[in-house]
PDB file of C-alpha atoms in Angstrom:
ATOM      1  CA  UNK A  12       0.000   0.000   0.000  1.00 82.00           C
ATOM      2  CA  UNK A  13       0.916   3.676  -0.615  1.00 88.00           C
ATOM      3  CA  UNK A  14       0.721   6.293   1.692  1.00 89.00           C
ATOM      4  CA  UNK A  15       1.348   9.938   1.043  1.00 90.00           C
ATOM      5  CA  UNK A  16       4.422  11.612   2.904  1.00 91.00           C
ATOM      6  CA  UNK A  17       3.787  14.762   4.352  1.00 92.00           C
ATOM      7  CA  UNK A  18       6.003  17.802   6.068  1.00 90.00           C
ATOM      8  CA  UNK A  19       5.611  18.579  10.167  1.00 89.00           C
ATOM      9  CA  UNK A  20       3.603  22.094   8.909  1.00 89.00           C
ATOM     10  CA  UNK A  21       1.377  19.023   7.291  1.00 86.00           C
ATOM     11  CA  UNK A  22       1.188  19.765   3.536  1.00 90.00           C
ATOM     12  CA  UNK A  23       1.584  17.044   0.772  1.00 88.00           C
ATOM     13  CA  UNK A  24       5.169  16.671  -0.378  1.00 89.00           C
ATOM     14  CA  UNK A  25       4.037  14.890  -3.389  1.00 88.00           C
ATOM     15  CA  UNK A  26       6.225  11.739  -2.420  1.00 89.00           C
ATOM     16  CA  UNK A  27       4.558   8.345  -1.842  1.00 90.00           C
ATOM     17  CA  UNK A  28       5.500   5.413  -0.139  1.00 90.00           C
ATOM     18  CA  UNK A  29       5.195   1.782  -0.106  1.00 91.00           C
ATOM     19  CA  UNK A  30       4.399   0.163   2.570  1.00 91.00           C
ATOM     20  CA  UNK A  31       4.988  -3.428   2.459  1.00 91.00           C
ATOM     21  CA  UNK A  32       1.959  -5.643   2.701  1.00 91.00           C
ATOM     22  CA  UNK A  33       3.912  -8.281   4.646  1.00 92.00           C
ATOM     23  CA  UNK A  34       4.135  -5.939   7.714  1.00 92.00           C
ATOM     24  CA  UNK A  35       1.474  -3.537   7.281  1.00 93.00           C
ATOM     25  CA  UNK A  36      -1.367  -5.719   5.583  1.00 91.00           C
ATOM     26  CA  UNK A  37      -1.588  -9.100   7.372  1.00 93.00           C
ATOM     27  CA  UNK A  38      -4.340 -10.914   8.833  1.00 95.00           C
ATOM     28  CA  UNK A  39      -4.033  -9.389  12.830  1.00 95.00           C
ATOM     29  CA  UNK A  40      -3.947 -12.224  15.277  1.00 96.00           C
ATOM     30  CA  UNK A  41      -6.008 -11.464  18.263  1.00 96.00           C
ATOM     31  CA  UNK A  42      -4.499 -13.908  20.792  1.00 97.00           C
ATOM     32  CA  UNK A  43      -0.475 -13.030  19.236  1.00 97.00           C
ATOM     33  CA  UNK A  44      -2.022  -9.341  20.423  1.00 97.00           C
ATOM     34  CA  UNK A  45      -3.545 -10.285  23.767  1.00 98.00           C
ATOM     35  CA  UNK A  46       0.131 -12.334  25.122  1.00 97.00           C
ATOM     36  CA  UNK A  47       1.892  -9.425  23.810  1.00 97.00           C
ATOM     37  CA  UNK A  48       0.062  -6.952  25.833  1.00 97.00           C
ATOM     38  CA  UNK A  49      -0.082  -9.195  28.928  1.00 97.00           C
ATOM     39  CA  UNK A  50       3.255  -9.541  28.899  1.00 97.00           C
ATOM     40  CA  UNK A  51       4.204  -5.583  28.607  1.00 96.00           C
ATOM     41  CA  UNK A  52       1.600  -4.866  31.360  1.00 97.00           C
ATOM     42  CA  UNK A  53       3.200  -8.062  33.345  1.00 96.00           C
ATOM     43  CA  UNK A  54       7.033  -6.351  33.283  1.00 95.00           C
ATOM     44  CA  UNK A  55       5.687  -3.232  34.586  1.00 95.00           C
ATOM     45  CA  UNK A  56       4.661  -4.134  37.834  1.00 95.00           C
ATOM     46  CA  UNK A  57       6.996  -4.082  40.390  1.00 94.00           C
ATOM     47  CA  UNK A  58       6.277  -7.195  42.364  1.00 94.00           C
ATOM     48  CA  UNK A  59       7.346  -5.836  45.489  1.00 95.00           C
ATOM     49  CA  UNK A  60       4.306  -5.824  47.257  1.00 95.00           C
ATOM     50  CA  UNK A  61       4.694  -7.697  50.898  1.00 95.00           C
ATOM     51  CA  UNK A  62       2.515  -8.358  53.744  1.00 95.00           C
ATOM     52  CA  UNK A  63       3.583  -9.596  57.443  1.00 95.00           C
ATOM     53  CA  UNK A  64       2.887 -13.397  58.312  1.00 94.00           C
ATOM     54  CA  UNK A  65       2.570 -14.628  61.906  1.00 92.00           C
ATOM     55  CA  UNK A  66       6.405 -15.489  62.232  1.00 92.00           C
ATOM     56  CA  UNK A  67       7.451 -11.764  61.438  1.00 93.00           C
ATOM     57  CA  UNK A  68       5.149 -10.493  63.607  1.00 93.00           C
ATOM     58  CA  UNK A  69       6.606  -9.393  67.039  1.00 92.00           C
ATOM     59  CA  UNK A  70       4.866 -10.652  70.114  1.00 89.00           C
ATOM     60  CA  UNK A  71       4.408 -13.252  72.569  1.00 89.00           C
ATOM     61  CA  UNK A  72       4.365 -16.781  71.763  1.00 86.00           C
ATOM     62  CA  UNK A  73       2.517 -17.509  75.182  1.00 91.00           C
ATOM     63  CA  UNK A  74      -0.684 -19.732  75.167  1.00 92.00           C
ATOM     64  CA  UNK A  75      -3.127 -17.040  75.359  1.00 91.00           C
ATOM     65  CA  UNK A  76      -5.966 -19.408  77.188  1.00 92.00           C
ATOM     66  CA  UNK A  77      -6.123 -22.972  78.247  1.00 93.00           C
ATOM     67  CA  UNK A  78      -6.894 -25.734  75.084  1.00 93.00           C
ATOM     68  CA  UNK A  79     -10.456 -26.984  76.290  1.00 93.00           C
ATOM     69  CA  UNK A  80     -12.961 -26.284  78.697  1.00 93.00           C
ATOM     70  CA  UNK A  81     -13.323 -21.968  77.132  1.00 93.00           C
ATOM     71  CA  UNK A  82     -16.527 -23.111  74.652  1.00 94.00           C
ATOM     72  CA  UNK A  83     -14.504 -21.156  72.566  1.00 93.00           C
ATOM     73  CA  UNK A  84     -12.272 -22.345  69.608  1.00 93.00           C
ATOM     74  CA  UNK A  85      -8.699 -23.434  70.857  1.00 92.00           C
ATOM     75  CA  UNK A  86      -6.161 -20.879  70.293  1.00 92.00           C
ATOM     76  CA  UNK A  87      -2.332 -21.219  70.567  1.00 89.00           C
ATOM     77  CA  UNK A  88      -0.654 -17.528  69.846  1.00 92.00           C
ATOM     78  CA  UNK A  89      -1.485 -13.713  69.714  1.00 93.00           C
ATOM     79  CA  UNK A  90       0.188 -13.720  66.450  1.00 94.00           C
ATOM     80  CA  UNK A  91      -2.260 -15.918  64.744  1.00 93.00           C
ATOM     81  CA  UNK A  92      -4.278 -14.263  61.622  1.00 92.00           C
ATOM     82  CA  UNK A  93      -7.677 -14.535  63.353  1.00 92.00           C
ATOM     83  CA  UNK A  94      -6.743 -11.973  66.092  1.00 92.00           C
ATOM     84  CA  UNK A  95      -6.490  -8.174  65.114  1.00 92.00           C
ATOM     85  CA  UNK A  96      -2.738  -7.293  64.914  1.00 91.00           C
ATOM     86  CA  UNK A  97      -1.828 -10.876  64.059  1.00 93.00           C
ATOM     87  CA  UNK A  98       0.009 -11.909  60.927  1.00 94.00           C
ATOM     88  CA  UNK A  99      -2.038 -12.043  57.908  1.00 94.00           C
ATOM     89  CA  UNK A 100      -2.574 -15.212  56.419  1.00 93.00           C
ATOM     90  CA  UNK A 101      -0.893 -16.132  52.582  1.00 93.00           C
ATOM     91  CA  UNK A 102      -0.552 -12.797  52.477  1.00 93.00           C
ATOM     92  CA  UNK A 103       1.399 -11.111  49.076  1.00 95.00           C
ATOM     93  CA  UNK A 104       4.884 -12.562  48.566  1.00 95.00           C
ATOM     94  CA  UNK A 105       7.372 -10.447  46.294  1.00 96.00           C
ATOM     95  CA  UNK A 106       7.550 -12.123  42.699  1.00 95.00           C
ATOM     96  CA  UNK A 107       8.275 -11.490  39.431  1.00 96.00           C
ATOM     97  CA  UNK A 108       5.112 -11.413  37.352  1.00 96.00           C
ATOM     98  CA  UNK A 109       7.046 -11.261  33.728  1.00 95.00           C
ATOM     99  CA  UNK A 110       6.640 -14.484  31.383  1.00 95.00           C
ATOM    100  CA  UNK A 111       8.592 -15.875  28.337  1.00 96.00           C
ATOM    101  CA  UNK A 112       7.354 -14.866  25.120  1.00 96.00           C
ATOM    102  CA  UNK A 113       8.174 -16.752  21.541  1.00 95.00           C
ATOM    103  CA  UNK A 114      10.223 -14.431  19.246  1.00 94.00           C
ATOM    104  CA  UNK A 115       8.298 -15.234  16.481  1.00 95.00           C
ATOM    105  CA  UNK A 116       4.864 -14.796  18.565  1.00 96.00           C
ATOM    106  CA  UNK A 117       6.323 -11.293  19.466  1.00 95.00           C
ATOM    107  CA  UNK A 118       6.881 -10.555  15.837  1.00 95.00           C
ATOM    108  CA  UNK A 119       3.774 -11.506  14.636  1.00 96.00           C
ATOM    109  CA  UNK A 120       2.224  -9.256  17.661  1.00 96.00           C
ATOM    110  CA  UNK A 121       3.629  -6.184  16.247  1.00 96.00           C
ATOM    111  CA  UNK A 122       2.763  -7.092  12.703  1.00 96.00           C
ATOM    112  CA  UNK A 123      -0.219  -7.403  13.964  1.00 96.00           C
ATOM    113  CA  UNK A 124      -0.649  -4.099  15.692  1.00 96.00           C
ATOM    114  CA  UNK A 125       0.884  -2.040  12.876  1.00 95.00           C
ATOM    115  CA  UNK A 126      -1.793  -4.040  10.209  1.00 95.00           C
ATOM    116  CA  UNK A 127      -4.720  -2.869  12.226  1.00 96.00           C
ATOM    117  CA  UNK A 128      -3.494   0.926  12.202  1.00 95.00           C
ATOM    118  CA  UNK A 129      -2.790   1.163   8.602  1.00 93.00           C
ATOM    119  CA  UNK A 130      -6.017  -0.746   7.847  1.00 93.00           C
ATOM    120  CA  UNK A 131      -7.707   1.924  10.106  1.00 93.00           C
ATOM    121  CA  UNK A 132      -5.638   4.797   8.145  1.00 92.00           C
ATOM    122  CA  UNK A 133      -4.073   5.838  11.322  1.00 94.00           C
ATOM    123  CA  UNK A 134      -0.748   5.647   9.959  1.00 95.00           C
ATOM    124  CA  UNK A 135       1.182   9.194   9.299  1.00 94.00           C
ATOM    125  CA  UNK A 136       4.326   9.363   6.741  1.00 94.00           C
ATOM    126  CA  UNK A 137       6.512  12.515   7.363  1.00 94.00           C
ATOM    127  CA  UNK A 138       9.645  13.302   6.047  1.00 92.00           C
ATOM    128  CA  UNK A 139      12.599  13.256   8.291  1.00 88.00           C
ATOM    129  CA  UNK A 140      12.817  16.630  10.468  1.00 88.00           C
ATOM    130  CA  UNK A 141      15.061  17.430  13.487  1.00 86.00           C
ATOM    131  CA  UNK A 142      15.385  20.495  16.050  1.00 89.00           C
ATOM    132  CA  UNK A 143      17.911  23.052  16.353  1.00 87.00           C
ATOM    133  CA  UNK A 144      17.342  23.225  20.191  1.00 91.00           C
ATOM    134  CA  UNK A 145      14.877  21.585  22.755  1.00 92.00           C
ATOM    135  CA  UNK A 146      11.736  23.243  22.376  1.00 92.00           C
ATOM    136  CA  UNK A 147       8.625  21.780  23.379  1.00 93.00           C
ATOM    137  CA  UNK A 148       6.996  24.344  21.772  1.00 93.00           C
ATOM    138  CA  UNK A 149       8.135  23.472  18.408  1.00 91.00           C
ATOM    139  CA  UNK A 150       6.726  20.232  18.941  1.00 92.00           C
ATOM    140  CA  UNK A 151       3.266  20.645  19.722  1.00 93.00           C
ATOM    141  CA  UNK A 152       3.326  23.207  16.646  1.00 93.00           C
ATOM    142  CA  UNK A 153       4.415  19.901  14.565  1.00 93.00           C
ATOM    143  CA  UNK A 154       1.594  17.942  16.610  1.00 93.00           C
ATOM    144  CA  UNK A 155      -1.295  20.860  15.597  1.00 93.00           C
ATOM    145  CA  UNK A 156       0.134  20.969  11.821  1.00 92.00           C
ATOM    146  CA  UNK A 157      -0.708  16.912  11.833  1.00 92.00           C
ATOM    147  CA  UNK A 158      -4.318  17.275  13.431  1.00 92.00           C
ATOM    148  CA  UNK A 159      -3.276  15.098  16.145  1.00 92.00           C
ATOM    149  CA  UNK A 160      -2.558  17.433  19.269  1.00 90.00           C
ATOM    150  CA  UNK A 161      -5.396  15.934  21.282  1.00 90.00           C
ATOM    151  CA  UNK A 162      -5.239  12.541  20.277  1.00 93.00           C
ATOM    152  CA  UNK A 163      -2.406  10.010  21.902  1.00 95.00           C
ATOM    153  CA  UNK A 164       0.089   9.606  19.324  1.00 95.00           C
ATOM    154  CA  UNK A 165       3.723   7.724  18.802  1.00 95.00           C
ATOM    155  CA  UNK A 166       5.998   8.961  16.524  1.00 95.00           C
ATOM    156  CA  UNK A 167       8.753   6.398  15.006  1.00 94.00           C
ATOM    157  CA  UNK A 168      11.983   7.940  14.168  1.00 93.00           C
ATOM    158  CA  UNK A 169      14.887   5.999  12.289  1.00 90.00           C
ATOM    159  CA  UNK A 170      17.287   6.510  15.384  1.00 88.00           C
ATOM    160  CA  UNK A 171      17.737   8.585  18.250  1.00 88.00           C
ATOM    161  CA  UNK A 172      16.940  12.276  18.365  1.00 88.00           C
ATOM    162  CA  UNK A 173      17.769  14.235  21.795  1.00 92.00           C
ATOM    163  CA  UNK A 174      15.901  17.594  20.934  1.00 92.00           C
ATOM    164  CA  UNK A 175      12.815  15.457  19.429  1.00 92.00           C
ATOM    165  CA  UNK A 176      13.042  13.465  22.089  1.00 92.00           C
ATOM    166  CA  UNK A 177      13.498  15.946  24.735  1.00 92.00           C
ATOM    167  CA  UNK A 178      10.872  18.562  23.130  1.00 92.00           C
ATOM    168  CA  UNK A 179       7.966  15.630  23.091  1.00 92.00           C
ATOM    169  CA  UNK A 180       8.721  13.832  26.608  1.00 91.00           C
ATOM    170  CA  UNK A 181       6.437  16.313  28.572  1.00 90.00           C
ATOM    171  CA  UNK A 182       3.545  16.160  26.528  1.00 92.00           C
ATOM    172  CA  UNK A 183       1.632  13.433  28.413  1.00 91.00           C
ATOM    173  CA  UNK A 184      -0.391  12.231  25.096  1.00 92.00           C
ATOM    174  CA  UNK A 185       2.667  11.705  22.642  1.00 94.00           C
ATOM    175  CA  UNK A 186       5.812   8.958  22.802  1.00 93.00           C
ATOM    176  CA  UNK A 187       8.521   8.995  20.574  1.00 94.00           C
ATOM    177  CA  UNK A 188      10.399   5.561  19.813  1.00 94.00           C
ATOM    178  CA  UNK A 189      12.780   4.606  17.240  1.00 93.00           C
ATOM    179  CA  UNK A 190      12.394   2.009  14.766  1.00 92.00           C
ATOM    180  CA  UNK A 191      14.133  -0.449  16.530  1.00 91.00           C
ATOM    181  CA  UNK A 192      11.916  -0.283  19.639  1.00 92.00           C
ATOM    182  CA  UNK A 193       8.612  -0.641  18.580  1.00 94.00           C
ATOM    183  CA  UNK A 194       6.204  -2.677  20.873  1.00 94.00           C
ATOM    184  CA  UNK A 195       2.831  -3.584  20.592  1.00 96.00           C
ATOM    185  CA  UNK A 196       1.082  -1.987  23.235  1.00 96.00           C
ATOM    186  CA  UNK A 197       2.797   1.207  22.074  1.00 95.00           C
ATOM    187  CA  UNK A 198       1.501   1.155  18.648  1.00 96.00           C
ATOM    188  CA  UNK A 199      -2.364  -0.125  19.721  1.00 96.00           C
ATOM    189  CA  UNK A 200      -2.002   2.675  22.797  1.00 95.00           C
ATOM    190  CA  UNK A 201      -1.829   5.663  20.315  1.00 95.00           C
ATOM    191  CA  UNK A 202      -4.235   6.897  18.454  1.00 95.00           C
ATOM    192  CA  UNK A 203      -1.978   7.592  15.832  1.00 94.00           C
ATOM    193  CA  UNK A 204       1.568   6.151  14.325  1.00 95.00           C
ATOM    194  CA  UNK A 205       3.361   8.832  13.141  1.00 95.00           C
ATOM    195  CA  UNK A 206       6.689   7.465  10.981  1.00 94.00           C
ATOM    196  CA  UNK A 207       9.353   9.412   9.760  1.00 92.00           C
ATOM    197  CA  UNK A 208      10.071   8.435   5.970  1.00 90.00           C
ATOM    198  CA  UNK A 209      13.407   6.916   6.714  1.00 90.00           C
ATOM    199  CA  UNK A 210      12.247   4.372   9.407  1.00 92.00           C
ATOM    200  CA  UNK A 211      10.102   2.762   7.171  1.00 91.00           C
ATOM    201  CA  UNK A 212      12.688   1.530   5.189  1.00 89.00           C
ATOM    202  CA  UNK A 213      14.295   0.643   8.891  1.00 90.00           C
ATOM    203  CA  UNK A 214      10.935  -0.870  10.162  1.00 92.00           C
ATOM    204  CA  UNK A 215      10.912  -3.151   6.926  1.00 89.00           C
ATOM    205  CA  UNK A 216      14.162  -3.799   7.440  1.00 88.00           C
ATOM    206  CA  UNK A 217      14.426  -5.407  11.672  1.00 87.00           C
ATOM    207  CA  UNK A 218      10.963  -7.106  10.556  1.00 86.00           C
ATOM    208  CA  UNK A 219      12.354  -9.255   7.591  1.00 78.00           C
ATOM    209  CA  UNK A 220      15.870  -9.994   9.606  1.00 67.00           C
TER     210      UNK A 220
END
């Protein structure tokens, strides 16, 4: 498929390019998508959470009442999870909730994820552009220019920009990623992909390798 490259004040350059169908025009596969996502969402938690059993808990280990004869249930310590301030009982444990993925599952994910958005035309050609100087200000004129200033958006660059980068980080609604680092929750987070007309070549490129 084609797609028409535009400039960041968003006029037609007149340029085209071809996007190849065997990333951008497969048949999405919803469960590829699904254990992708899960497993993004799973490396972001922390797993540090951590509650107090009754052997951490400081207090007496006396009998608190005699075994029978109370017409109450028997009870053997203070620190037991039935009695307020006692240990709580299989409480959290710290873990790691991450999973192993397939690298071929992966691949197809973000496939995938980049087939739904161009067959939803929310794909975005621009020709390569840069910053003198850090200006976030410069940025969000680039975001207005592409009609996308209130809509969640991820642009793909071919490699590493500092003033891009550092002119886009604190707008809350826009990520910038190179080529090389494209996920799939990324690209189905944002509302639209915006790609810089050299990374295509470089997206075509890590996805036939």
């Amino acid at each position: 498929m084609k797609v028409a490259v535009v400039d960041i004040n968003g006029k037609n350059t007149g340029r085209k390019v071809e996007l190849s169908d065997a990333i951008f025009a497969i048949e999405p596969n919803k469960h590829a998508l699904y254990l992708d996502v899960k497993q993004f969402l799973a490396n972001q938690r922390q797993g540090t959470h951590k509650a107090k059993e009754r052997a951490e808990i400081t207090g007496s280990t006396r009998k608190i009442k005699k075994q029978k004869g109370t017409g109450t249930a028997r009870a053997g310590s203070i620190k037991s999870g039935v009695f307020r301030g006692g240990g709580r009982m299989f409480g959290p444990r710290p873990r790691n909730y991450g999973f192993k993925l397939n690298k071929n599952l992966k691949r197809l994910a973000r496939l995938s994820a980049l087939s739904i958005k161009a067959q939803e035309n929310n794909i975005i050609v621009v020709e390569n552009f840069t910053f003198d100087a850090p200006k976030t200000k410069d940025f969000t004129n680039v975001l207005k220019a592409l009609e996308v200033e209130n809509k969640k958006s991820l642009f793909v660059l071919e490699a590493s920009n500092k003033n891009v980068y550092l002119s886009s980080r604190n707008l809350k609604r826009t990520n910038t990623v190179t080529a090389s680092k494209i996920n799939t929750y990324g690209v189905l987070n944002a509302n639209k992909i915006i790609i810089s007309e050299a990374s295509v070549e470089e997206i075509e490129s890590n996805f036939s390798k």
